[in-house]
XYZ file of C-alpha atoms in Angstrom:
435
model
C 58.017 107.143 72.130
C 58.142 106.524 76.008
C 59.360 109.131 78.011
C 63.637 109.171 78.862
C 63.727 108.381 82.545
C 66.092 109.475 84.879
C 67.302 108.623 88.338
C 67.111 111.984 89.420
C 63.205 112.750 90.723
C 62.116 115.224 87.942
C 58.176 116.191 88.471
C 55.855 114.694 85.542
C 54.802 118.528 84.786
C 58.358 119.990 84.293
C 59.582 121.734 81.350
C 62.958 120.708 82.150
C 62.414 116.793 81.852
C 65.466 114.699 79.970
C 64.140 114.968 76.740
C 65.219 118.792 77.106
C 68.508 119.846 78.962
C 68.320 123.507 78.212
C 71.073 126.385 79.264
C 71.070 129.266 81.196
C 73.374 131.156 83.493
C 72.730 131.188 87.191
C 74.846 132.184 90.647
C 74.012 130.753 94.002
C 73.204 130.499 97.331
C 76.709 128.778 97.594
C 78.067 131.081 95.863
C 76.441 134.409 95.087
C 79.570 136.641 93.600
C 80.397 134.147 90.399
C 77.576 133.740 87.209
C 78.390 130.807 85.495
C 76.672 128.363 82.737
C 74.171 125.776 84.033
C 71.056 122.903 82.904
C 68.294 123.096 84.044
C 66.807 119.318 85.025
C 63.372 119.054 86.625
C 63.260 120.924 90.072
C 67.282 120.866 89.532
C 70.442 122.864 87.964
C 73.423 121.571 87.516
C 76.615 123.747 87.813
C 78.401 123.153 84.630
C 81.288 124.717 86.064
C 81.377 122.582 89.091
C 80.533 119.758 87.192
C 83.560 120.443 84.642
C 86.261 120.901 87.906
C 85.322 117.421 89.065
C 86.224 116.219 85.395
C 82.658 115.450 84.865
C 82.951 115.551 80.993
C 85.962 112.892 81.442
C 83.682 110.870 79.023
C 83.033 113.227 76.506
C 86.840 113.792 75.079
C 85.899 115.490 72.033
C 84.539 118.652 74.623
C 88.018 120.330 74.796
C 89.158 122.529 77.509
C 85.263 122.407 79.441
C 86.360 124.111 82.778
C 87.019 126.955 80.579
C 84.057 127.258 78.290
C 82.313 126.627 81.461
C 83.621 129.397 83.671
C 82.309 132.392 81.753
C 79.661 134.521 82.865
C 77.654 134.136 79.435
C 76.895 130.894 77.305
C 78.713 132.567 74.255
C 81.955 130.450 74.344
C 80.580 127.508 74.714
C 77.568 128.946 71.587
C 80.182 129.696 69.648
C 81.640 125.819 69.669
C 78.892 125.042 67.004
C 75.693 122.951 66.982
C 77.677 119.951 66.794
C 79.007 120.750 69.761
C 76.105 121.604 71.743
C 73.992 118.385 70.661
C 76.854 116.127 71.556
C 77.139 117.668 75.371
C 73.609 117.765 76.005
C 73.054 113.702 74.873
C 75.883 113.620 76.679
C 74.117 115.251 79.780
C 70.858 113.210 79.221
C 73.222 109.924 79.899
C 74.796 111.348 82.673
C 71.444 111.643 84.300
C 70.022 108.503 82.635
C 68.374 105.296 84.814
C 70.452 103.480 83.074
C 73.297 105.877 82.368
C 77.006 104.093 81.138
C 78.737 107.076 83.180
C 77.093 106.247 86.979
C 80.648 106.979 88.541
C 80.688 110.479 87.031
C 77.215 111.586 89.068
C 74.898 109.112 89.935
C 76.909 107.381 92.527
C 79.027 110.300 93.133
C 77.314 112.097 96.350
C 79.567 114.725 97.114
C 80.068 116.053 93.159
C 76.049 116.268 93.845
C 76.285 118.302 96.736
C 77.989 120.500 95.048
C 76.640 120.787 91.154
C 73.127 119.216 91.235
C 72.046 122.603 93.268
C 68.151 122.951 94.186
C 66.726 125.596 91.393
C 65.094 127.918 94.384
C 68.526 128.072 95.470
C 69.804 129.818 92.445
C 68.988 132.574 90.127
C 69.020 133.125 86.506
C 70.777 135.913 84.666
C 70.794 136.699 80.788
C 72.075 133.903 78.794
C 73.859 135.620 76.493
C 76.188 138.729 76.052
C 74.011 140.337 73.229
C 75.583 142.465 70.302
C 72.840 143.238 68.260
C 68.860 142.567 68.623
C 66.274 142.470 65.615
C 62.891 141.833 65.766
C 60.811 140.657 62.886
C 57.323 140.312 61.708
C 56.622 136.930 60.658
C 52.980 136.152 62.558
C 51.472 136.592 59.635
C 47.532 136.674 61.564
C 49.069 139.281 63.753
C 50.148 141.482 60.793
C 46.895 140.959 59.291
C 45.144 141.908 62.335
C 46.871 144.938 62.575
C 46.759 145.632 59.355
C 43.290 145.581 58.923
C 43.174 147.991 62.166
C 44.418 150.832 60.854
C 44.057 150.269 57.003
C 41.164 147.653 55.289
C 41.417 143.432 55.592
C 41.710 144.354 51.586
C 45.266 146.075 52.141
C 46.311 144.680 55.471
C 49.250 143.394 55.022
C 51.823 145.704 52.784
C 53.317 144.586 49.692
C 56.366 143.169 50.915
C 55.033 141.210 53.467
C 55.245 137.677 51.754
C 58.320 138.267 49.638
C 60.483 139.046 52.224
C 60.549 139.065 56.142
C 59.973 142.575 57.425
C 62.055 144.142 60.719
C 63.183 146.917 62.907
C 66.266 146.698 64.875
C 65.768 146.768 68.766
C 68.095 147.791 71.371
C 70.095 145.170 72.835
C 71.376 147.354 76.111
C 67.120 147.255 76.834
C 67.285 142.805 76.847
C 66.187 141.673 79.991
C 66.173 138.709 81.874
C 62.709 137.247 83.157
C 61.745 138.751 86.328
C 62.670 141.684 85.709
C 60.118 144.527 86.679
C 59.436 147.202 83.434
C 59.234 150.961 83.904
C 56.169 152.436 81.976
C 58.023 154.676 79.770
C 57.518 158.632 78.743
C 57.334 159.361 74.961
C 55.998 161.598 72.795
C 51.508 161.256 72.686
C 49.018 163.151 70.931
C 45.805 163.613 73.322
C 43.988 165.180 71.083
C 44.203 163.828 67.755
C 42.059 166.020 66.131
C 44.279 168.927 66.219
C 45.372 170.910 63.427
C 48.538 171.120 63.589
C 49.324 167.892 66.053
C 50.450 169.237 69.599
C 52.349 166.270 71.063
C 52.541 166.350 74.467
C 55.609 164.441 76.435
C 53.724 161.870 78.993
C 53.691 157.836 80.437
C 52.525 155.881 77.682
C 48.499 155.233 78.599
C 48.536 152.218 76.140
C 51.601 149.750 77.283
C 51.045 146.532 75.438
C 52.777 143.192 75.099
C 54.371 140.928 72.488
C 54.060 137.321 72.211
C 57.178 135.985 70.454
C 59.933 133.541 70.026
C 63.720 135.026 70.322
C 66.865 132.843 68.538
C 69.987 133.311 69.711
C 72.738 132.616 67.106
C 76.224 130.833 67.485
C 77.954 131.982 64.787
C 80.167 135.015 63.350
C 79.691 135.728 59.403
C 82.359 138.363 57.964
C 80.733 141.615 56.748
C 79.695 141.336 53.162
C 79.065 137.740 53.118
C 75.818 136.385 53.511
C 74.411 133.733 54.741
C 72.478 131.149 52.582
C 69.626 129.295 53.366
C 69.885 125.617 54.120
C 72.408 124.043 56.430
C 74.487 127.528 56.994
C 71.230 129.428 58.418
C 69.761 126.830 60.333
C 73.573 125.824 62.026
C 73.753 129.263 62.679
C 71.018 129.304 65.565
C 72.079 128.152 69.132
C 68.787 127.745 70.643
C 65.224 130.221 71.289
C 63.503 131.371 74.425
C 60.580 133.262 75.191
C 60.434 137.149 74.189
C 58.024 139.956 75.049
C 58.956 142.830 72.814
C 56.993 145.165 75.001
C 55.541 148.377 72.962
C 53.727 151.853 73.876
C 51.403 151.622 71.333
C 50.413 155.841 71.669
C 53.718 156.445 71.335
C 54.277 154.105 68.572
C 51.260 155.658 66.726
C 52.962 159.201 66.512
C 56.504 158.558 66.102
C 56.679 155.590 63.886
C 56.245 157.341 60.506
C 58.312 157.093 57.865
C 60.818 154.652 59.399
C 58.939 152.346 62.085
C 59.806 151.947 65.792
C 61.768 153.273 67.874
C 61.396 154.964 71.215
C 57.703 152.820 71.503
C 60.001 149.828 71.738
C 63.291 150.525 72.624
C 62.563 150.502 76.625
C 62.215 146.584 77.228
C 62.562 143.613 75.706
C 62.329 140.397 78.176
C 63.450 137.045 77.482
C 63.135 133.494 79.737
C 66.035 132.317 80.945
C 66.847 128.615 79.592
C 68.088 128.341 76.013
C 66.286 125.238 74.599
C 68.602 123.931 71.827
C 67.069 123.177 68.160
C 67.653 119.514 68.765
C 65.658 119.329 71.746
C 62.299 120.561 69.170
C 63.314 118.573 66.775
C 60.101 116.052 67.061
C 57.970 119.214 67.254
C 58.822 120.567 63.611
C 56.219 121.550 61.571
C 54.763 123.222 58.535
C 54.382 127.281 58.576
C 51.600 129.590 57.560
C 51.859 128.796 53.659
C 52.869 131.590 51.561
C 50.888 132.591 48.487
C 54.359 134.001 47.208
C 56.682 131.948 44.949
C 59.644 133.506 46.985
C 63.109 134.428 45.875
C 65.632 131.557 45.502
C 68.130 132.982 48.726
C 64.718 132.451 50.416
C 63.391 128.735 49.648
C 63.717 126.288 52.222
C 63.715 122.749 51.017
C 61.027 121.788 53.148
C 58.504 123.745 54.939
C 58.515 122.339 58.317
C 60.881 124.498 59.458
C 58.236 126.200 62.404
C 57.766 124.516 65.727
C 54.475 123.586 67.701
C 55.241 125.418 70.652
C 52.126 126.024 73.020
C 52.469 129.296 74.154
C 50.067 131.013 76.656
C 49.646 134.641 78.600
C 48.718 134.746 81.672
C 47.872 138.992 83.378
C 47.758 139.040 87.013
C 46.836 142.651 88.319
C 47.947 144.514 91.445
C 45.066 142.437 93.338
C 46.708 138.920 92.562
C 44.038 137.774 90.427
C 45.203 136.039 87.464
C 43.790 135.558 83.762
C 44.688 133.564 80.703
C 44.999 136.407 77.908
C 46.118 133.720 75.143
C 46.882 130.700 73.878
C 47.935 129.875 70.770
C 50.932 127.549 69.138
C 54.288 129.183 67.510
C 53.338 127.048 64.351
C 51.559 130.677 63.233
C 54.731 132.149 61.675
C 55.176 132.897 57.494
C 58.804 133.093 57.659
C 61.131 130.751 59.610
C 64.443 131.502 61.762
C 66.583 130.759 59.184
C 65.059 132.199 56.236
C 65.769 135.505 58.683
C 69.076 134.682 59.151
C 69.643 134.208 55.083
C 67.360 137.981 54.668
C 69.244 139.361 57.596
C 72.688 138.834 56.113
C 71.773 139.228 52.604
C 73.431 142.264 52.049
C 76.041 141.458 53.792
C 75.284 142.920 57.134
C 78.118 140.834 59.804
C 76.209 138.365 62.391
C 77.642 137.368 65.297
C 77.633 135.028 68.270
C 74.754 136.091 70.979
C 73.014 138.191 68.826
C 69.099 137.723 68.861
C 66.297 137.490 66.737
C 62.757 137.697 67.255
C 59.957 136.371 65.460
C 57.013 138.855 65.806
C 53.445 138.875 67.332
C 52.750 135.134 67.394
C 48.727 135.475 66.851
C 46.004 132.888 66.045
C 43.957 132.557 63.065
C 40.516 131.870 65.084
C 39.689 135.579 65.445
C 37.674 134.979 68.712
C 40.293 136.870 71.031
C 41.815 134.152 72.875
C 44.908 133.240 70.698
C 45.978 136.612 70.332
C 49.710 137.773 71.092
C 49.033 141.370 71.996
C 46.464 143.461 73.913
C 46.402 145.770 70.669
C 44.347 142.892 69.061
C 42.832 141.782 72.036
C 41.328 145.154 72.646
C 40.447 145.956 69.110
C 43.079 149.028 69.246
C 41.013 150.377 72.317
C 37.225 149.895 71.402
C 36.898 146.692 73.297
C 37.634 145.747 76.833
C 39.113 142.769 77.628
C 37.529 140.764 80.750
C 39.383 140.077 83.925
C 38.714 137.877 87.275
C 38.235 139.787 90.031
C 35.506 141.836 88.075
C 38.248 143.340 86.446
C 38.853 144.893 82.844
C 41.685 145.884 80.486
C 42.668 147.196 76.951
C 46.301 147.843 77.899
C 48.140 147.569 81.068
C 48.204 148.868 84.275
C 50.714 149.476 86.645
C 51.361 146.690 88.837
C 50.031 144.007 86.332
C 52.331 141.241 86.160
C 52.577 139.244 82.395
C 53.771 135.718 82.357
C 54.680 133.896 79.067
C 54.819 130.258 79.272
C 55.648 128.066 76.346
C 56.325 123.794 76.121
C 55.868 121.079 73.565
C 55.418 117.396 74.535
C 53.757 115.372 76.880
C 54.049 114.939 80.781
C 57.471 112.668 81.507
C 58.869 114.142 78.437
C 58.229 117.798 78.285
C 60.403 120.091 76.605
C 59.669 123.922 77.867
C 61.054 127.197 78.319
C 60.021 127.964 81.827
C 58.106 131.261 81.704
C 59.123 134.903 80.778
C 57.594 137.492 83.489
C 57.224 141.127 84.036
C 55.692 143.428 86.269
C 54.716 147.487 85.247
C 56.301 149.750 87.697
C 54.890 153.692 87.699
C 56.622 155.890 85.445
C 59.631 158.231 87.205
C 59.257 161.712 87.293
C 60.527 163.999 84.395
């Protein structure tokens, strides 16, 4: 299919061509105090709430009251207007800024509502999409689990009984969500330096093995009452507004001591970062496809009707250390996931537990299958749990970060003219404060 073109200059290379039209929150240079809702189109944003006060969506009547769905500081009025909603303002969007859009009046030939809602992108800045409730983050790259799995168990019994019957979590902390850019304190925790001792003498310390997360996050855009679930099909899949990167970041020492018997919690609970441009479901559609297959004949609450229910994201790491020298860590596609975004929506809610608008989800370690060490999603694997270094430039090595390193997450589908992307998800290690 040939590439949607625009009569706004949009760089072959951007993640933000037509074919996208993703969401974010921004202020601006022209005006610094107010967040508001925004697109992102190539090298451009455009102010939705500028764009709504100059009656902009005049040609999209069914979009009721805009200016004020548009004024908030978050994107969760206008999620919470549904998915029919959201598809029908961003094709609405992508004729706006068509070549040969039916609206030209409305922007095209309308300089002065572009001078002041088409604003330059350097000239804003991004804030978190969403106001977030709740966070969960799941387990669902299955080659990560196995890899870890087989770390600190056998390959034989890597992966735990559950694993492919039902989609395995922890909940997060959603006051810890931050937006890209944001720098990441190395965090104090409980470590055992010696683990040989009899009895273990923790000892309260930074965390000397600060690791990453490759992942997906979903943000959802609808409420379900407590006690009612929410089945697979139609109702979980129209209950996700859109996905953007996530780096669950993780103190893997800390992790180690404190994580038995019921999983994470100060090892993760520090950060969580997420890119700033929610890329609607409809704008992957054409990148759909099957995940990992499941040796499990799964419950019925669980069975999709089809299996292509994954997306071929390409999804890379870059680490750049104090020194400015930069490495790719990873690449590897988001197709490596057992369990899809809505099947944990339907496990989530099973039991009845309430979901509501903004909440996130993550998918888990998104690791390859190749075993080589360059589609990994975590320095844990990368690193072998500490026996391996991992080579830098800049005669440089790793197993877990430093401080100063700097970890960008990039992810697009698509070719050049047409490319659908999330922009990138970054973080830099700051020392650990004093205790």
């Amino acid at each position: 299919m040939a590439p949607l073109k625009s009569w706004l200059s949009i760089p072959p290379d951007s993640d933000f061509s037509l074919s996208n039209i993703p969401f974010g929150i921004i202020n601006s240079k022209n005006n610094p105090s107010e967040k508001r809702p925004a697109i992102a189109i190539g090298n451009h944003v455009l102010d939705l709430k500028a764009f709504s006060k100059a009656n902009g969506f005049s040609g999209l009547p069914s979009l009721k009251d805009p200016l004020t769905v548009f004024s908030q500081p978050t994107l969760n009025a206008f999620a919470a207007l549904g998915q029919q909603t959201h598809n029908a303002v961003r094709t609405y969007i992508q004729d706006i800024f068509s070549e040969s859009t039916s609206n030209p009046q409305i922007l095209k030939d309308n300089a002065s509502l572009q001078k002041e809602a088409l604003l330059p992108k350097h000239e804003t800045k991004t804030h978190l999409p969403m106001q977030i409730g709740d966070y969960t983050d799941f387990y669902a790259g299955k080659n990560h689990a196995f890899n870890v799995g087989s770390m600190f168990r056998d390959p034989a019994n890597a992966l735990q009984p559950n694993y492919t019957h039902l989609p395995v979590a922890y909940h997060g902390r959603a006051s810890s969500v931050v937006i890209s850019g944001t720098s990441i304190r190395r965090p104090h925790g409980q470590i055992l330096l010696d683990k040989t001792a009899s009895p273990p003498q923790p000892t309260l310390t930074p965390t000397r093995a600060l690791d990453i997360e490759l992942e997906l996050g979903c943000f959802l855009c609808t409420t379900s009452p407590l006690g009612t679930p929410i089945p697979i099909g139609p109702a979980a899949a129209s209950s996700i507004f859109g996905f953007v990167l996530l780096n669950d970041w993780s103190a893997r020492d800390i992790q180690t001591w404190e994580y038995v018997p019921l999983g994470p919690f100060t090892a993760k609970n520090f950060a969580t970062s997420v890119s700033a441009w929610v890329v609607l479901p409809s704008a992957l559609q054409g990148f759909r496809v099957q995940k990992l297959q499941n040796s499990t004949d799964v419950l019925p609450y669980l069975r999709e009707e089809s299996d292509d229910s994954v997306y071929d994201i390409q999804l890379e790491v870059d680490l750049t250390t104090p020194e400015g020298d930069t490495t790719n860590i990873s690449r590897v596609s988001a197709r490596h996931l057992l369990w899809s975004f809505p099947q944990m929506v339907a496990h989530h809610s099973v039991g009845g537990c309430a979901m509501n608008v903004g909440d996130l989800l993550g998918s888990g370690t998104i690791s390859g299958a190749s075993g080589g060490g360059g589609d990994l999603g975590s320095l844990l694997e990368a690193c072998q749990g500490g026996k391996k270094e991992i080579m830098l430039k800049g005669m440089d090595v790793r197993k877990y970060l430093k401080d100063g390193d700097t970890i960008t997450i990039r992810g697009v589908c698509g070719e050049d003219g047409a490319r659908v992307g999330f922009g990138e998800c970054v973080g830099t290690i700051e020392s650990a404060i004093q205790l």
